[in-house]
PDB file of C-alpha atoms in Angstrom:
ATOM      1  CA  MET V 215       0.007  -0.015   0.000  1.00 45.00           C
ATOM      2  CA  ALA V 216       1.452   3.350  -1.097  1.00 52.00           C
ATOM      3  CA  ALA V 217       1.858   6.122   1.458  1.00 62.00           C
ATOM      4  CA  GLU V 218      -0.610   8.960   1.186  1.00 81.00           C
ATOM      5  CA  LYS V 219       0.709  12.161  -0.400  1.00 88.00           C
ATOM      6  CA  ARG V 220       1.300  14.779   2.282  1.00 96.00           C
ATOM      7  CA  THR V 221       1.278  18.548   1.993  1.00 97.00           C
ATOM      8  CA  ILE V 222       4.009  20.382   3.906  1.00 98.00           C
ATOM      9  CA  GLY V 223       3.836  24.134   4.323  1.00 97.00           C
ATOM     10  CA  ILE V 224       7.023  26.185   4.773  1.00 97.00           C
ATOM     11  CA  ALA V 225       6.877  29.823   5.828  1.00 96.00           C
ATOM     12  CA  MET V 226       9.270  31.801   3.677  1.00 94.00           C
ATOM     13  CA  ASP V 227      10.619  35.315   3.922  1.00 90.00           C
ATOM     14  CA  TYR V 228      14.111  34.523   2.647  1.00 90.00           C
ATOM     15  CA  LEU V 229      15.771  35.518   5.936  1.00 89.00           C
ATOM     16  CA  PRO V 230      18.419  33.094   7.210  1.00 91.00           C
ATOM     17  CA  SER V 231      15.988  31.462   9.667  1.00 91.00           C
ATOM     18  CA  SER V 232      13.349  30.655   6.984  1.00 92.00           C
ATOM     19  CA  LYS V 233      16.014  29.389   4.612  1.00 93.00           C
ATOM     20  CA  ALA V 234      17.318  27.124   7.396  1.00 93.00           C
ATOM     21  CA  ALA V 235      13.730  25.908   7.947  1.00 95.00           C
ATOM     22  CA  ALA V 236      13.325  25.093   4.254  1.00 95.00           C
ATOM     23  CA  ARG V 237      16.585  23.126   4.209  1.00 95.00           C
ATOM     24  CA  TRP V 238      15.566  21.266   7.353  1.00 95.00           C
ATOM     25  CA  ALA V 239      12.161  20.403   5.896  1.00 96.00           C
ATOM     26  CA  VAL V 240      13.697  19.090   2.672  1.00 96.00           C
ATOM     27  CA  ASP V 241      16.258  17.007   4.604  1.00 95.00           C
ATOM     28  CA  ASN V 242      14.047  15.744   7.445  1.00 95.00           C
ATOM     29  CA  ARG V 243      10.350  16.060   6.691  1.00 94.00           C
ATOM     30  CA  VAL V 244       9.780  15.718   2.973  1.00 95.00           C
ATOM     31  CA  LYS V 245       9.352  12.268   1.504  1.00 95.00           C
ATOM     32  CA  THR V 246       8.969  11.040  -2.068  1.00 95.00           C
ATOM     33  CA  GLY V 247       5.700  12.139  -3.593  1.00 94.00           C
ATOM     34  CA  ASP V 248       4.880  14.890  -1.040  1.00 96.00           C
ATOM     35  CA  ARG V 249       3.881  18.393  -1.897  1.00 97.00           C
ATOM     36  CA  ILE V 250       5.659  21.498  -0.569  1.00 97.00           C
ATOM     37  CA  ILE V 251       3.935  24.871  -0.465  1.00 97.00           C
ATOM     38  CA  LEU V 252       6.124  27.888   0.235  1.00 96.00           C
ATOM     39  CA  VAL V 253       3.944  30.408   2.076  1.00 96.00           C
ATOM     40  CA  HIS V 254       4.957  34.024   1.727  1.00 94.00           C
ATOM     41  CA  VAL V 255       3.304  36.818   3.695  1.00 92.00           C
ATOM     42  CA  LEU V 256       3.858  40.389   2.609  1.00 89.00           C
ATOM     43  CA  PRO V 257       2.916  43.293   4.842  1.00 83.00           C
ATOM     44  CA  LYS V 258      -0.460  44.997   4.226  1.00 74.00           C
ATOM     45  CA  GLY V 259       1.242  48.088   2.826  1.00 64.00           C
ATOM     46  CA  SER V 260       3.112  46.088   0.126  1.00 58.00           C
ATOM     47  CA  ASP V 261       2.169  47.152  -3.344  1.00 56.00           C
ATOM     48  CA  ALA V 262       1.282  44.313  -5.668  1.00 51.00           C
ATOM     49  CA  SER V 263      -0.697  44.646  -8.866  1.00 52.00           C
ATOM     50  CA  HIS V 264      -2.898  41.642  -8.027  1.00 52.00           C
ATOM     51  CA  LYS V 265      -3.319  42.404  -4.315  1.00 57.00           C
ATOM     52  CA  GLU V 266      -6.869  43.738  -4.568  1.00 57.00           C
ATOM     53  CA  LEU V 267      -8.045  40.626  -6.438  1.00 57.00           C
ATOM     54  CA  TRP V 268      -6.528  38.248  -3.961  1.00 60.00           C
ATOM     55  CA  LYS V 269      -6.281  40.213  -0.694  1.00 64.00           C
ATOM     56  CA  SER V 270      -8.593  37.864   1.205  1.00 68.00           C
ATOM     57  CA  THR V 271      -7.566  34.496  -0.324  1.00 79.00           C
ATOM     58  CA  GLY V 272      -3.943  35.084  -1.287  1.00 85.00           C
ATOM     59  CA  SER V 273      -2.456  34.509  -4.725  1.00 87.00           C
ATOM     60  CA  PRO V 274      -3.207  31.384  -6.676  1.00 89.00           C
ATOM     61  CA  LEU V 275      -0.787  28.466  -6.169  1.00 94.00           C
ATOM     62  CA  ILE V 276       2.246  29.064  -8.360  1.00 93.00           C
ATOM     63  CA  PRO V 277       4.314  26.023  -9.544  1.00 95.00           C
ATOM     64  CA  LEU V 278       8.033  26.379  -8.757  1.00 94.00           C
ATOM     65  CA  PRO V 279       9.244  26.594 -12.363  1.00 93.00           C
ATOM     66  CA  GLU V 280       6.884  29.493 -13.003  1.00 92.00           C
ATOM     67  CA  PHE V 281       7.690  31.099  -9.638  1.00 90.00           C
ATOM     68  CA  MET V 282      11.440  31.077 -10.448  1.00 89.00           C
ATOM     69  CA  LYS V 283      10.866  33.401 -13.423  1.00 86.00           C
ATOM     70  CA  MET V 284      11.868  36.979 -12.576  1.00 76.00           C
ATOM     71  CA  ASN V 285       8.735  38.570 -13.963  1.00 79.00           C
ATOM     72  CA  VAL V 286       6.525  36.474 -11.678  1.00 82.00           C
ATOM     73  CA  GLN V 287       8.626  37.368  -8.662  1.00 79.00           C
ATOM     74  CA  ALA V 288       8.539  41.084  -9.578  1.00 79.00           C
ATOM     75  CA  ARG V 289       4.782  40.958 -10.136  1.00 80.00           C
ATOM     76  CA  TYR V 290       4.289  39.907  -6.533  1.00 82.00           C
ATOM     77  CA  GLY V 291       6.966  42.140  -5.068  1.00 81.00           C
ATOM     78  CA  LEU V 292       9.225  39.321  -3.936  1.00 85.00           C
ATOM     79  CA  ALA V 293      13.022  38.952  -4.121  1.00 83.00           C
ATOM     80  CA  PRO V 294      13.539  35.210  -3.612  1.00 83.00           C
ATOM     81  CA  ASP V 295      16.928  33.728  -2.845  1.00 87.00           C
ATOM     82  CA  LYS V 296      18.182  31.744  -5.830  1.00 89.00           C
ATOM     83  CA  GLU V 297      20.093  29.344  -3.592  1.00 90.00           C
ATOM     84  CA  ILE V 298      17.003  28.254  -1.661  1.00 91.00           C
ATOM     85  CA  LEU V 299      14.953  27.925  -4.891  1.00 92.00           C
ATOM     86  CA  ASP V 300      17.699  25.690  -6.287  1.00 93.00           C
ATOM     87  CA  VAL V 301      17.542  23.543  -3.131  1.00 94.00           C
ATOM     88  CA  LEU V 302      13.785  23.190  -3.645  1.00 94.00           C
ATOM     89  CA  GLN V 303      14.181  22.472  -7.338  1.00 95.00           C
ATOM     90  CA  ALA V 304      16.706  19.750  -6.593  1.00 95.00           C
ATOM     91  CA  ALA V 305      14.327  18.210  -4.015  1.00 93.00           C
ATOM     92  CA  SER V 306      11.550  18.333  -6.547  1.00 94.00           C
ATOM     93  CA  LYS V 307      13.591  16.252  -8.947  1.00 95.00           C
ATOM     94  CA  ALA V 308      15.296  13.915  -6.449  1.00 94.00           C
ATOM     95  CA  LYS V 309      12.255  13.184  -4.312  1.00 94.00           C
ATOM     96  CA  GLN V 310       9.560  13.728  -6.965  1.00 95.00           C
ATOM     97  CA  VAL V 311       7.840  16.334  -4.893  1.00 96.00           C
ATOM     98  CA  GLU V 312       5.598  19.061  -6.222  1.00 96.00           C
ATOM     99  CA  VAL V 313       6.708  22.531  -5.079  1.00 97.00           C
ATOM    100  CA  LEU V 314       4.282  25.442  -5.156  1.00 97.00           C
ATOM    101  CA  ALA V 315       4.344  28.990  -3.850  1.00 95.00           C
ATOM    102  CA  LYS V 316       1.541  31.117  -2.426  1.00 94.00           C
ATOM    103  CA  ILE V 317       1.536  34.768  -1.387  1.00 93.00           C
ATOM    104  CA  TYR V 318      -0.681  36.372   1.260  1.00 92.00           C
ATOM    105  CA  TRP V 319      -0.886  40.010   2.388  1.00 89.00           C
ATOM    106  CA  GLY V 320      -1.361  41.009   6.012  1.00 89.00           C
ATOM    107  CA  ASP V 321      -0.161  40.103   9.497  1.00 90.00           C
ATOM    108  CA  ALA V 322       2.216  37.157   9.242  1.00 91.00           C
ATOM    109  CA  ARG V 323       0.903  35.434  12.392  1.00 92.00           C
ATOM    110  CA  GLU V 324      -2.725  35.402  11.231  1.00 93.00           C
ATOM    111  CA  LYS V 325      -2.019  34.721   7.554  1.00 94.00           C
ATOM    112  CA  LEU V 326       0.245  31.741   8.278  1.00 95.00           C
ATOM    113  CA  CYS V 327      -2.504  30.192  10.394  1.00 96.00           C
ATOM    114  CA  GLU V 328      -5.026  30.906   7.658  1.00 95.00           C
ATOM    115  CA  ALA V 329      -2.684  29.228   5.149  1.00 95.00           C
ATOM    116  CA  VAL V 330      -2.555  26.098   7.280  1.00 96.00           C
ATOM    117  CA  ASP V 331      -6.390  25.906   7.089  1.00 95.00           C
ATOM    118  CA  ASP V 332      -6.824  27.067   3.478  1.00 94.00           C
ATOM    119  CA  LEU V 333      -4.132  24.835   2.046  1.00 96.00           C
ATOM    120  CA  LYS V 334      -4.970  21.861   4.274  1.00 96.00           C
ATOM    121  CA  VAL V 335      -1.315  21.217   5.150  1.00 97.00           C
ATOM    122  CA  ASP V 336      -0.416  18.137   7.116  1.00 97.00           C
ATOM    123  CA  SER V 337       2.503  19.856   8.800  1.00 97.00           C
ATOM    124  CA  PHE V 338       4.062  23.301   8.801  1.00 97.00           C
ATOM    125  CA  VAL V 339       7.694  24.348   9.166  1.00 97.00           C
ATOM    126  CA  LEU V 340       8.897  27.813   9.973  1.00 94.00           C
ATOM    127  CA  GLY V 341      12.093  29.541  11.134  1.00 91.00           C
ATOM    128  CA  CYS V 342      12.726  31.348  14.394  1.00 85.00           C
ATOM    129  CA  ARG V 343      14.861  34.442  14.433  1.00 69.00           C
ATOM    130  CA  GLY V 344      15.691  33.897  18.137  1.00 62.00           C
ATOM    131  CA  LEU V 345      14.575  37.302  19.378  1.00 59.00           C
ATOM    132  CA  GLY V 346      15.374  38.062  22.977  1.00 56.00           C
ATOM    133  CA  PRO V 347      12.622  38.337  25.570  1.00 56.00           C
ATOM    134  CA  LEU V 348      12.284  42.136  25.280  1.00 54.00           C
ATOM    135  CA  LYS V 349      12.076  42.232  21.488  1.00 51.00           C
ATOM    136  CA  ARG V 350       9.710  39.227  21.495  1.00 47.00           C
ATOM    137  CA  ALA V 351       7.463  41.023  23.972  1.00 50.00           C
ATOM    138  CA  LEU V 352       7.458  44.237  21.909  1.00 46.00           C
ATOM    139  CA  LEU V 353       7.236  42.708  18.419  1.00 45.00           C
ATOM    140  CA  GLY V 354       5.482  39.414  19.179  1.00 54.00           C
ATOM    141  CA  SER V 355       6.701  36.024  18.128  1.00 80.00           C
ATOM    142  CA  VAL V 356       5.351  34.767  14.819  1.00 88.00           C
ATOM    143  CA  SER V 357       6.564  31.210  15.516  1.00 87.00           C
ATOM    144  CA  ASN V 358       5.034  31.153  19.004  1.00 85.00           C
ATOM    145  CA  TYR V 359       1.677  32.348  17.636  1.00 90.00           C
ATOM    146  CA  VAL V 360       1.680  29.754  14.854  1.00 93.00           C
ATOM    147  CA  VAL V 361       2.647  26.918  17.223  1.00 90.00           C
ATOM    148  CA  ASN V 362      -0.234  27.810  19.519  1.00 91.00           C
ATOM    149  CA  ASN V 363      -2.907  28.551  16.883  1.00 93.00           C
ATOM    150  CA  ALA V 364      -2.241  26.410  13.793  1.00 94.00           C
ATOM    151  CA  ALA V 365      -4.464  23.430  13.170  1.00 94.00           C
ATOM    152  CA  CYS V 366      -1.619  21.024  12.345  1.00 96.00           C
ATOM    153  CA  PRO V 367       1.726  19.989  13.777  1.00 95.00           C
ATOM    154  CA  VAL V 368       4.264  22.804  13.552  1.00 96.00           C
ATOM    155  CA  THR V 369       8.088  22.498  13.554  1.00 93.00           C
ATOM    156  CA  VAL V 370      10.110  25.576  14.452  1.00 92.00           C
ATOM    157  CA  VAL V 371      13.668  25.565  13.217  1.00 92.00           C
ATOM    158  CA  ARG V 372      16.120  27.920  14.863  1.00 85.00           C
ATOM    159  CA  GLY V 373      17.999  30.047  12.364  1.00 75.00           C
ATOM    160  CA  PRO V 374      21.760  30.296  12.200  1.00 74.00           C
ATOM    161  CA  THR V 375      23.349  32.297  14.953  1.00 61.00           C
ATOM    162  CA  ALA V 376      25.325  35.372  14.032  1.00 53.00           C
TER     163      ALA V 376
END
């Protein structure tokens, strides 16, 4: 009996902590035949030509080969890291996984939890910047919020230390 195809969400902002989370997910969580969805959340004030159309539901799912094209990235106001996209493309080929991207606009904490529900992910992986207690109290911890409010198992990967 074949294993059921799983959907794994990865929060992505291209900071070192989210890139570490993506690498960890590819190495430790993703299995042959799974589906990876990179979830991007841009601030409400971000200008995107399609934002009005998709402000409540997020962008459509974008296959990795299309997402890697510069005009698609520019259309959504993203500046992805080529290295991490190459890691995902290699995983796509080696493990026969489908890699998609989706963009939301708004508060990262709320939108990541919405993504978990909307995309029906089986597990979610995100990075942790390792803010100190004072900064975490002032800014709020996205990872803590997602761990406590997402409707699926969440793995938090600590980013590289400076």
